[in-house]
Structures are given as C-alpha cells and as structure tokens.
Coordinates of C-alpha atoms and ligand atoms in Angstrom, one line a residue:
X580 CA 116.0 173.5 73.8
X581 CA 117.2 170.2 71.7
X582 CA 119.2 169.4 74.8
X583 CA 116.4 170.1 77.2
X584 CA 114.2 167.7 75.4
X585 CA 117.1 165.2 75.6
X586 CA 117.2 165.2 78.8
X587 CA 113.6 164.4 79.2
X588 CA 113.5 161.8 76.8
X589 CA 116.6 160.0 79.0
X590 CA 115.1 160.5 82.0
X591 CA 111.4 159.2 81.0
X592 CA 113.3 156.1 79.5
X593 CA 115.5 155.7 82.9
X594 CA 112.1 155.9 85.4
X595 CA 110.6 153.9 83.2
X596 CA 113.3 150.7 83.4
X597 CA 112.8 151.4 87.4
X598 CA 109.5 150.9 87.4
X599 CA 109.8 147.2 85.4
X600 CA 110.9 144.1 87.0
X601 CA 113.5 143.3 84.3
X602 CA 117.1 144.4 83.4
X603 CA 118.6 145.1 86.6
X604 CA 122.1 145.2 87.1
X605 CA 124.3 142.4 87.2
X606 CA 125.0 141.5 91.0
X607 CA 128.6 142.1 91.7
X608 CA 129.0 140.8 95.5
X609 CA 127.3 137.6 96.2
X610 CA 128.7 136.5 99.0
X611 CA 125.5 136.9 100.8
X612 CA 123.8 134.6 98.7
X613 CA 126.6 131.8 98.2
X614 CA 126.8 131.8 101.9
X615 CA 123.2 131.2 102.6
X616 CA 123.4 128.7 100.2
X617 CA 126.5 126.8 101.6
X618 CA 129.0 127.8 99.4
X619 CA 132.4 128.8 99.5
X620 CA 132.7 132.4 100.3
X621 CA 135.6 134.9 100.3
X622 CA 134.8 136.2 103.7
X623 CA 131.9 136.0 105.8
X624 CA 129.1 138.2 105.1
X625 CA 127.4 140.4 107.3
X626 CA 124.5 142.4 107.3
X627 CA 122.1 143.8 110.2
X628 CA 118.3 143.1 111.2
X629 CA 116.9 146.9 111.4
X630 CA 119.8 148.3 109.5
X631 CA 117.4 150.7 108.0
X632 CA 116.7 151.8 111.3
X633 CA 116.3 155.0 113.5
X634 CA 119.6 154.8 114.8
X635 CA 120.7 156.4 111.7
X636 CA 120.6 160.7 112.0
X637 CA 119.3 160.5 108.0
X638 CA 117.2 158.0 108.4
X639 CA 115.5 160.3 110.9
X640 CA 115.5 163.2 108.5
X641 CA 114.0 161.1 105.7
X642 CA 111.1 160.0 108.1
X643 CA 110.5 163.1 110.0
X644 CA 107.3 164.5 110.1
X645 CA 106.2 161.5 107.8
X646 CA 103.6 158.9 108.6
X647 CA 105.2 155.7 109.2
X648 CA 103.0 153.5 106.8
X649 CA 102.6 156.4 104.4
X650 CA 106.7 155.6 104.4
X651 CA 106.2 152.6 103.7
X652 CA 103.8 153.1 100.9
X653 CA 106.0 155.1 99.2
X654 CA 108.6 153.6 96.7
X655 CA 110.7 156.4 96.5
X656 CA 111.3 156.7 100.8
X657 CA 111.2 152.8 101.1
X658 CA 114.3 153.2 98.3
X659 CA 116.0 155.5 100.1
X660 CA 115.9 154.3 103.7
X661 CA 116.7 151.1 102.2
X662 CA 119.8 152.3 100.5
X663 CA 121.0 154.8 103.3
X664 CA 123.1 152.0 105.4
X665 CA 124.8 150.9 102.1
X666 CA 125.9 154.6 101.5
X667 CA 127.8 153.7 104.8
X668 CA 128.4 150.2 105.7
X669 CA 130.1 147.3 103.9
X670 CA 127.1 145.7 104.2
X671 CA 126.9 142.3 102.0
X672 CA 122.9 142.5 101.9
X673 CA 120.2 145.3 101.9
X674 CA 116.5 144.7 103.9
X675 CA 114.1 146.0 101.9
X676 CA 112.1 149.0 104.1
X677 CA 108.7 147.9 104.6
X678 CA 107.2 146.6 108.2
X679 CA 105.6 143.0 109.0
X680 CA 102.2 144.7 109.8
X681 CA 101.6 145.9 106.1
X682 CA 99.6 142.0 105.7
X683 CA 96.8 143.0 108.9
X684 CA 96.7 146.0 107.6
X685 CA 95.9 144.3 103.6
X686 CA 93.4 142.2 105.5
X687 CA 91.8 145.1 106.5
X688 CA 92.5 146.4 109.7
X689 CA 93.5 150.2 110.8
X690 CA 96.9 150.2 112.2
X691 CA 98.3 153.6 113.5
X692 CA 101.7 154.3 114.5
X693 CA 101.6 156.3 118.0
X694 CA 105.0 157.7 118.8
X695 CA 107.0 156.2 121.6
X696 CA 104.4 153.5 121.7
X697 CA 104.7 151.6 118.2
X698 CA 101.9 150.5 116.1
X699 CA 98.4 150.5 117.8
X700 CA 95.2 148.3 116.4
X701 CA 92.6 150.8 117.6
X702 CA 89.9 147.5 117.5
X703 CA 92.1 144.3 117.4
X704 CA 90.5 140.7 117.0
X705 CA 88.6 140.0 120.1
X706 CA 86.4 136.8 119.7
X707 CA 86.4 134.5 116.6
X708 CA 83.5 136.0 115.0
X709 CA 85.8 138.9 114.6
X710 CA 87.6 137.2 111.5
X711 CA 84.5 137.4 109.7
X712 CA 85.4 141.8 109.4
X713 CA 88.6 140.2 107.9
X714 CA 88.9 140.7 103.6
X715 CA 88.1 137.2 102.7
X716 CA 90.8 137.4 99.9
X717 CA 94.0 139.7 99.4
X718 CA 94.7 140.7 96.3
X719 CA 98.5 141.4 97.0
X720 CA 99.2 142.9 93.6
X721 CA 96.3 145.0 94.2
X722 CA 96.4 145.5 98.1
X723 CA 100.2 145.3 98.4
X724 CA 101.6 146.5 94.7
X725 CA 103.3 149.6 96.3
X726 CA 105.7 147.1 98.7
X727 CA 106.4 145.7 95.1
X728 CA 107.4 148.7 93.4
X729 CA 109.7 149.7 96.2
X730 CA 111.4 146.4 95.4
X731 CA 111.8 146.7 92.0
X732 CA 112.5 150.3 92.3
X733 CA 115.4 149.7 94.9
X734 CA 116.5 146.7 92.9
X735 CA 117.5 148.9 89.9
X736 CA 118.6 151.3 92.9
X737 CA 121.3 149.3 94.3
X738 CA 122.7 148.9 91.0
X739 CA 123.9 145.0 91.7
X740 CA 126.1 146.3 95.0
X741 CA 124.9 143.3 97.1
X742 CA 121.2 141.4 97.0
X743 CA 118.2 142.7 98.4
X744 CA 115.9 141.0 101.2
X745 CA 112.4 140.9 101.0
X746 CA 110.4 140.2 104.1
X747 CA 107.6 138.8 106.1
X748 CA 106.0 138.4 109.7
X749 CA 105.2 134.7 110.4
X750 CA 102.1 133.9 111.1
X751 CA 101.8 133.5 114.7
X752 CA 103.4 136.6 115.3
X753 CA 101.3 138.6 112.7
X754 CA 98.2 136.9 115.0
X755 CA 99.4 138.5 118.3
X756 CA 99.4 141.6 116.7
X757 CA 96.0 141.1 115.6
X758 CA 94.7 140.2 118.9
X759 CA 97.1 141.9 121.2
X760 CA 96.1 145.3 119.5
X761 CA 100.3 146.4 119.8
X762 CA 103.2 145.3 121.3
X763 CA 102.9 142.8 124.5
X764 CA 104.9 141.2 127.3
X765 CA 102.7 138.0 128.2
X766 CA 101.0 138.0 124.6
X767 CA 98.5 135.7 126.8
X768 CA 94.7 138.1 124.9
X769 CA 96.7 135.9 121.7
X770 CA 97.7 132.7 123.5
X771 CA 94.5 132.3 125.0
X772 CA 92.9 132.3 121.9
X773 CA 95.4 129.3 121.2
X774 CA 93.7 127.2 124.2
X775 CA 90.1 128.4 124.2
X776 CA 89.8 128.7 120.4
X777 CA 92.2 126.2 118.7
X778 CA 90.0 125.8 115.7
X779 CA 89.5 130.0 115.1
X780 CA 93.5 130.5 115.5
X781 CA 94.3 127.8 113.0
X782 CA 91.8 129.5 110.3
X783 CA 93.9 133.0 111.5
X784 CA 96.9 131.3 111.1
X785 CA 96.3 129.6 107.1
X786 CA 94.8 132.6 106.4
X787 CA 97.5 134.6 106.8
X788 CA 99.8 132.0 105.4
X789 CA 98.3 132.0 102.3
X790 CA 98.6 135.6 101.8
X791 CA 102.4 135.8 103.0
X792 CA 102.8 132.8 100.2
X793 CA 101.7 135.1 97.2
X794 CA 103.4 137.8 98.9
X795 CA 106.6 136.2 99.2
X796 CA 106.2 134.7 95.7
X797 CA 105.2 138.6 94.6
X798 CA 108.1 139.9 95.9
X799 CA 110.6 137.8 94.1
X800 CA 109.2 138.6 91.0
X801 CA 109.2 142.5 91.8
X802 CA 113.0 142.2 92.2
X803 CA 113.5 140.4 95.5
X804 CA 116.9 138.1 96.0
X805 CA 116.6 136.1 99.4
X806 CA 113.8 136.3 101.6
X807 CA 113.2 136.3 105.7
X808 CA 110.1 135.4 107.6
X809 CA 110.1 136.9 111.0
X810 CA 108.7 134.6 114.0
X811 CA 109.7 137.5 116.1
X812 CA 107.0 136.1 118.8
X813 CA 108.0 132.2 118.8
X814 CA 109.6 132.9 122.7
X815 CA 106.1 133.2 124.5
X816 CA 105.5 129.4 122.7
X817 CA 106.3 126.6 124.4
X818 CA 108.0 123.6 122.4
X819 CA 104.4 122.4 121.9
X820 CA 102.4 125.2 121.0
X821 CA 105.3 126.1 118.5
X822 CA 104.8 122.6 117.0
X823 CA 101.3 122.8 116.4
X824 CA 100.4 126.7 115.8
X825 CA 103.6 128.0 114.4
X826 CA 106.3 125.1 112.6
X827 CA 103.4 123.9 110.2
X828 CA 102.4 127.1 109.0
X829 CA 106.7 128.0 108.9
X830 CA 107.0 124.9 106.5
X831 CA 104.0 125.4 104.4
X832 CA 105.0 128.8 103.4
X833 CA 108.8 127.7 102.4
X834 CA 107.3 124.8 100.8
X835 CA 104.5 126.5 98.3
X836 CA 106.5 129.8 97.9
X837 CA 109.7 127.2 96.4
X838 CA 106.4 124.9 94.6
X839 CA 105.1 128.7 93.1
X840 CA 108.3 130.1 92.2
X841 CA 109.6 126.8 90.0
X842 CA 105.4 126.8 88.2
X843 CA 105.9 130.6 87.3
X844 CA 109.6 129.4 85.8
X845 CA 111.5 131.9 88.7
X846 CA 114.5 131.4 89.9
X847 CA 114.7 129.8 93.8
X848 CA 116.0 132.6 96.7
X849 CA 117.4 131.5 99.4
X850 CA 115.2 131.5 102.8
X851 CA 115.8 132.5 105.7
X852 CA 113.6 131.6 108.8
X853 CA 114.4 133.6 112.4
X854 CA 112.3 132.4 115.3
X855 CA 113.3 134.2 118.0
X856 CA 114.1 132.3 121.5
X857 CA 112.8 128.8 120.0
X858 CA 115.9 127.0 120.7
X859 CA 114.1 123.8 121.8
X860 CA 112.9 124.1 117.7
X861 CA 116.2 124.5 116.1
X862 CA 116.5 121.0 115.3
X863 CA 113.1 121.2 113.5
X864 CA 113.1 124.3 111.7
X865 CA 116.8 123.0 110.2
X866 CA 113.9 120.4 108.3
X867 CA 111.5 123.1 107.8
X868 CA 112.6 124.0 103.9
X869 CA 114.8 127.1 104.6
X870 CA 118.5 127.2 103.6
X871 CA 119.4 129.7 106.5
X872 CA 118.1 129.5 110.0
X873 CA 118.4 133.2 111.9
X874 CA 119.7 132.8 115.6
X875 CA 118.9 134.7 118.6
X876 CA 121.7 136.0 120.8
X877 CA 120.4 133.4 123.8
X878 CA 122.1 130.8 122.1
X879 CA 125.4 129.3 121.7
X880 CA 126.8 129.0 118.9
X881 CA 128.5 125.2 119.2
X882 CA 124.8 124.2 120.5
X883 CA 123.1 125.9 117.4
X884 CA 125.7 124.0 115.1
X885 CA 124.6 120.6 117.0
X886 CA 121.1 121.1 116.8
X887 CA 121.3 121.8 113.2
X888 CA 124.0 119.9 111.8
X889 CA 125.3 120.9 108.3
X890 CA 121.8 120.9 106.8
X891 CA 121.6 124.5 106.5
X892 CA 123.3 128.4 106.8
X893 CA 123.0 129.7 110.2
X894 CA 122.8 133.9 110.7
X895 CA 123.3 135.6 113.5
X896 CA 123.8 135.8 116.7
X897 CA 125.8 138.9 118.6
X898 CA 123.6 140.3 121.5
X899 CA 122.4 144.1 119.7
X900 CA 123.4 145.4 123.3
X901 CA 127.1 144.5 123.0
X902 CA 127.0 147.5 120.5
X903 CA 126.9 149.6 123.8
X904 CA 130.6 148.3 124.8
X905 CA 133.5 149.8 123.6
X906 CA 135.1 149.1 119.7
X907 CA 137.9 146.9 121.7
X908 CA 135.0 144.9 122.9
X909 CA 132.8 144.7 119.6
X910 CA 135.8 143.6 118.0
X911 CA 136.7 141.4 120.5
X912 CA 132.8 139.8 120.6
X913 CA 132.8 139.7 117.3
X914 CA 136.3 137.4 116.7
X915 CA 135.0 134.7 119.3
X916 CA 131.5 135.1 117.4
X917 CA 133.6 133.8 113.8
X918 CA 135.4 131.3 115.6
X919 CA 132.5 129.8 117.5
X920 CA 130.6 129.3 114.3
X921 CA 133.4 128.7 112.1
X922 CA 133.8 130.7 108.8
X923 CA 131.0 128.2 106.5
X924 CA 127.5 128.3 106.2
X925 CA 128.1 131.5 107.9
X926 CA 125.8 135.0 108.0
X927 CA 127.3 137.4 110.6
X928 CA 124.1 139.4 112.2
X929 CA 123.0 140.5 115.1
X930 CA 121.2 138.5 117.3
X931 CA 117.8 141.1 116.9
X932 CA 117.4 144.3 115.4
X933 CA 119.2 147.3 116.0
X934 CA 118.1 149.9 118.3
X935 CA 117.1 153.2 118.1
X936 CA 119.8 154.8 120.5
X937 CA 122.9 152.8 119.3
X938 CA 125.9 155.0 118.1
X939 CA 125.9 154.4 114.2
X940 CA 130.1 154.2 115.0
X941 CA 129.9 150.8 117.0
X942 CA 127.7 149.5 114.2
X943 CA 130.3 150.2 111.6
X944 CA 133.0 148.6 114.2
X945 CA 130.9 145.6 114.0
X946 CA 130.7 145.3 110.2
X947 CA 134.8 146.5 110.2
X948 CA 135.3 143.4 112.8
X949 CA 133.9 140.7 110.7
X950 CA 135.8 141.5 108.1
X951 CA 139.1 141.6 110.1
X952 CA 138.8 138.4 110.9
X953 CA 136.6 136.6 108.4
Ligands
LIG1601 O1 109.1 155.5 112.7 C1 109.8 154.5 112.7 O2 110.8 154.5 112.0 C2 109.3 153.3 113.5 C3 110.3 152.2 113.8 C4 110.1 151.1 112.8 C5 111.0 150.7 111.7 C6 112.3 151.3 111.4 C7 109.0 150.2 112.7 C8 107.8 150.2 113.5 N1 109.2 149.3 111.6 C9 110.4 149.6 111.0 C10 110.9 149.0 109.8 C11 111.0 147.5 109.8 N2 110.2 146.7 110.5 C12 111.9 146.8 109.0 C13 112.8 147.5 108.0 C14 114.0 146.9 107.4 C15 115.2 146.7 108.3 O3 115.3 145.8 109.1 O4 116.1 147.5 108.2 C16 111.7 145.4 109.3 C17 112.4 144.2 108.8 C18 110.6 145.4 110.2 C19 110.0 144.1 110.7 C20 109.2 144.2 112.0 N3 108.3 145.1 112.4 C21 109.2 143.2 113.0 C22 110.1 141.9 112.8 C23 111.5 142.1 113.2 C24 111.7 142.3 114.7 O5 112.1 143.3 115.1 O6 111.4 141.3 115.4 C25 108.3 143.5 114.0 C26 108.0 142.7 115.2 C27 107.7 144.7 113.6 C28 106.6 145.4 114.3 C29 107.0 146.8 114.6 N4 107.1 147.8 113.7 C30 107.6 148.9 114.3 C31 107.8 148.7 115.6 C32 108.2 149.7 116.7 C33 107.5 147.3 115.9 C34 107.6 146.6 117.2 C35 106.4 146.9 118.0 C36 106.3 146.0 119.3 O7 106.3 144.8 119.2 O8 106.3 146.6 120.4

C-alpha cells in the first residue's frame, strides 16, 4: 500500500517535469548544432527530412486507424513517432512530428487527410475576399499549445540524446495550399493569384508570417533546439517571383524570430531555411539570416559551396531515390556526397523527405555510410 502510493507520488512528480518547459536533460551529442553553427565537429552529422515517416512498420502501427491531425494534436503520439527513428538510427537530430498545415488549419480552415490523396481543403481560398473568413489573429499558445506540449514533452523524452527540430511551412508554400485546396503540379489557381492579385497575396503572405514568427519563437521556448522553415514550393517560382513573394517574407521571419528570442532573454537556435529547386536564390538566401541553408538533390554540391561561400552550414543533398539502389551504391553515393561538400559546415541529409515505400535497411546504410567516412 505505502509502496503503491509511492509510486504515484513519483510518477505525478515525473509527468509533471514533462509537462514544464524547464529542467531537461543535459544534451550529450551536439554535433548537430556545432555543425550548423560552423564549428568543428567530430564527424559529420546526419539526420533525415521525414524520418518520422511511413516508411517505418511502427510508425504505421502507432498511426493506424488514427486521424492524421488528431496525431498530431496529441503530445503523447507526436512523442513517440518522433522518438521511433532514434530507437533505430544514429541519428544526430530528431524532427519534431507535427505537419506544416497545422498554421491554415489555426487560421481557420478545415483540412482533412484523404488517404492516398494527402490533405484536402474541402473550400480553399478562391478570391481575395476569401481572407476576410480567415481568424484575424492566432493565438498560437491558445490555437497551437498542443504542437508545444509535444515539444516539451519529447524534449524531456529524448533525454539530451541529440537536439530536437521544430518546424514550419514558409509562407508561399503554406499559400498554395490555401488556394490550391491540396497537393498540385502547376500550382498556377496560387500563382495566379500572384499576377492578378499582387496586393491580396502579399496580405496572405505577412499574415502568415506573422503567425509562423510567434510560432517559431513559441516553439523554442516549449523545448525546441534548431528550427527549419520549409519553402517546399519555391520550384514553381521563378527567380523573380521568389524575390518578391517568397525571400522577404523568408528574411523577415529569421530576422524577428532572432529580434523576439534575444527581448524574451532566450537563447538563439540555429536556422535552417530549405527552398526546394531555388538554385538561382542560393546566393540570396546565404544573406537571408539563417546559419544553415537545406539543399535539394538538383544541385551540385561544388556549385552550392560557390553560390554560398562560407557564410553559412549547408544540409543536404543525396537524391531520396538513391535509397532504391543497392548498400554498395548508398555507400558509394554517400562517400562522393562527403567529399564533394567537404567535412565543415556540413549536415548530411537527404535531398527531400523520405518516402513511404523505402526499405528502413537502405536508410540505416545511409546513416552507417556517413559515418564511415565522415
Ligand atoms: O498518415 C500519414 O502519416 C501521412 C503522411 C504525413 C507525414 C508523415 C504527412 C501528410 N505529414 C507528415 C509529417 C510531417 N510533415 C513531418 C514530420 C517530421 C519528419 O520530417 O519526420 C514534416 C516535417 C512535415 C512537413 C510537411 N508537410 C511538408 C514540408 C516538407 C516537404 O515534404 O516538403 C509538406 C509539403 C507537408 C504537407 C503534407 N503533409 C502530408 C502530406 C502527404 C503532405 C504533402 C501533400 C502534397 O503536397 O501532395
């Protein structure tokens, strides 16, 4: 009996440190973090865009039957699914589980998640007068505490193994979500909007950069170590259109969310920004505030160092595909990957997220190679 209520004293007090943003654990490998901030590292680090991913057999098991952003507003699944690749991988960094489309869906807009199709807007922005049915403010403590909690929760978690990620869509491509209504090909319902309503997108566009700021800042204090903003759409801009409706936005959110964290006396995280397929920006976005720059798999790695001098980290680049070929081959990718982008200022990564049908094997024969021959 005296040992039963022992036992529930200790557990109380243990759930209750995992629900406070204080007292973690001390971090024990931060190689992760030196490296995105140009340090000297032992080895390179590596970690895996959509690591907490369907490829994994538990991952499905944890998710089955579950509704994808009921997942995600649960602390307890978003800590698990986020800790599942550790439990397997010498992974130098852990990706918070959470999905870009968590911000539409705090402005107010139903998402569902049809299966084999990906998330749906049932009624997506159609004319300007649309983003009048858009929450004029977002509370994000209030509207999105529960991504919080699953840091903080997954922070105490991890027990200081490696750092955890926190994460955001960019703007734009939270915007052709909006308007698209799902996943597109040409996004040209969203780019239209860019040509025949210039003055609509760009009030989209702060909008939503002035929730991901308080977001970003939110999640650092729930826990978060480094943080990424996905411009997953940037390829369907042209060097133009990316310098008017995406870059500024990029800069203003690395700039206030660096302004906001030293006013609330927080320590800086690293940033990371990963515009996918805007090579003609590389150049810009290595002024653009962020101490890593995330590469696509389109580009090579000699030209990315050119374009971006030593002014910051780069991440990336192997083609997720090349996880189809054989280990020989990974490893083999892999070795000219290190030596093309030399050993410093170095994040080994995939060049996009994992897919759902890769073999968890050639994943871990990725993560093995780069530290063969880091
Ligand atoms: O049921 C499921 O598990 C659905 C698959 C899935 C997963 C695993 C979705 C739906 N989201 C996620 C998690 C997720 N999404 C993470 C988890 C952390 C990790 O990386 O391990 C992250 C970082 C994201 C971010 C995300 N969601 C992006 C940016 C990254 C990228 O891939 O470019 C984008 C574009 C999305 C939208 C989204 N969510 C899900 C799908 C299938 C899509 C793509 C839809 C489309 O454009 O067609």
């Amino acid at each position: 009996m005296v040992q039963g209520l022992v036992t529930d004293t200790l557990l109380t007090h243990s759930s209750m440190e995992q629900s406070l943003p204080e007292g973690f654990p001390a971090l024990q490998n931060d190689t992760f973090l030196r490296a995105a901030r140009g340090e000297e590292c032992r080895h390179v680090p590596v970690w895996c865009m959509r690591q907490a991913g369907r490829y994994l057999p538990e991952f499905r098991e944890t998710r089955a039957g579950q509704d994808f952003f009921a997942s995600c507003r649960s602390p307890e699944i978003c800590c698990e699914l986020t800790l599942q690749p550790l439990r397997r991988f010498p992974l130098d960094a852990a990706i918070i589980f959470s999905d870009i489309l968590v911000i539409p869906q705090a402005l107010g807009m139903e998402i569902v998640m049809e299966p084999g199709r990906g998330p749906v807007f049932p009624n997506p922005l159609q004319s300007p007068e649309d983003l009048q049915k858009l929450k004029p403010a977002v509370d994000v403590s209030q509207d999105l505490g529960y991504v919080f909690q699953a840091i903080t929760l997954t922070r105490h978690k991890i027990a200081g193994k490696v750092p955890l990620i926190g994460f955001t869509g960019a703007p734009w491509t939270l915007m052709t979500y909006m308007i698209e209504g799902g996943g597109s090909a040409t996004m040209s319902k969203a780019k239209r909007w860019l040509y025949q309503h210039p003055a609509a997108s760009h009030q989209l566009l702060q909008q939503l950069t002035d929730v991901i700021v308080d977001y970003l800042v939110g999640q650092v204090a729930a826990g978060a170590q480094a943080l990424q903003v996905f411009e997953s759409h940037a390829g369907c801009l042209g060097p133009q259109q990316f310098a008017d409706f995406s870059l500024p936005y990029l800069r203003d959110i690395s700039r206030r969310v660096k302004e906001k964290l030293k006013t609330e006396g927080r320590e800086e995280v690293p940033m990371i920004v990963f515009a996918k397929d805007a090579h003609y920006a590389l150049e810009d976005l290595s002024h653009s505030g962020y101490e890593v720059v995330g590469l696509d798999w389109t580009i090579r790695p000699q030209e990315a160092r050119e374009k971006t001098g030593r002014r910051v980290t780069l991440q990336g680049n192997m083609d997720p595909c090349a996880l189809y070929s054989s280990k020989e081959n990974i490893e083999q990718v892999v070795k000219n990957m290190l030596d093309a982008f030399g050993r410093k200022a170095y994040i080994a990564n995939l060049g996009h997220g994992l897919y759902p049908d890769m073999d968890p094997e050639h994943v871990g024969a990725f993560i093995a190679a780069v530290h063969k021959y880091s």
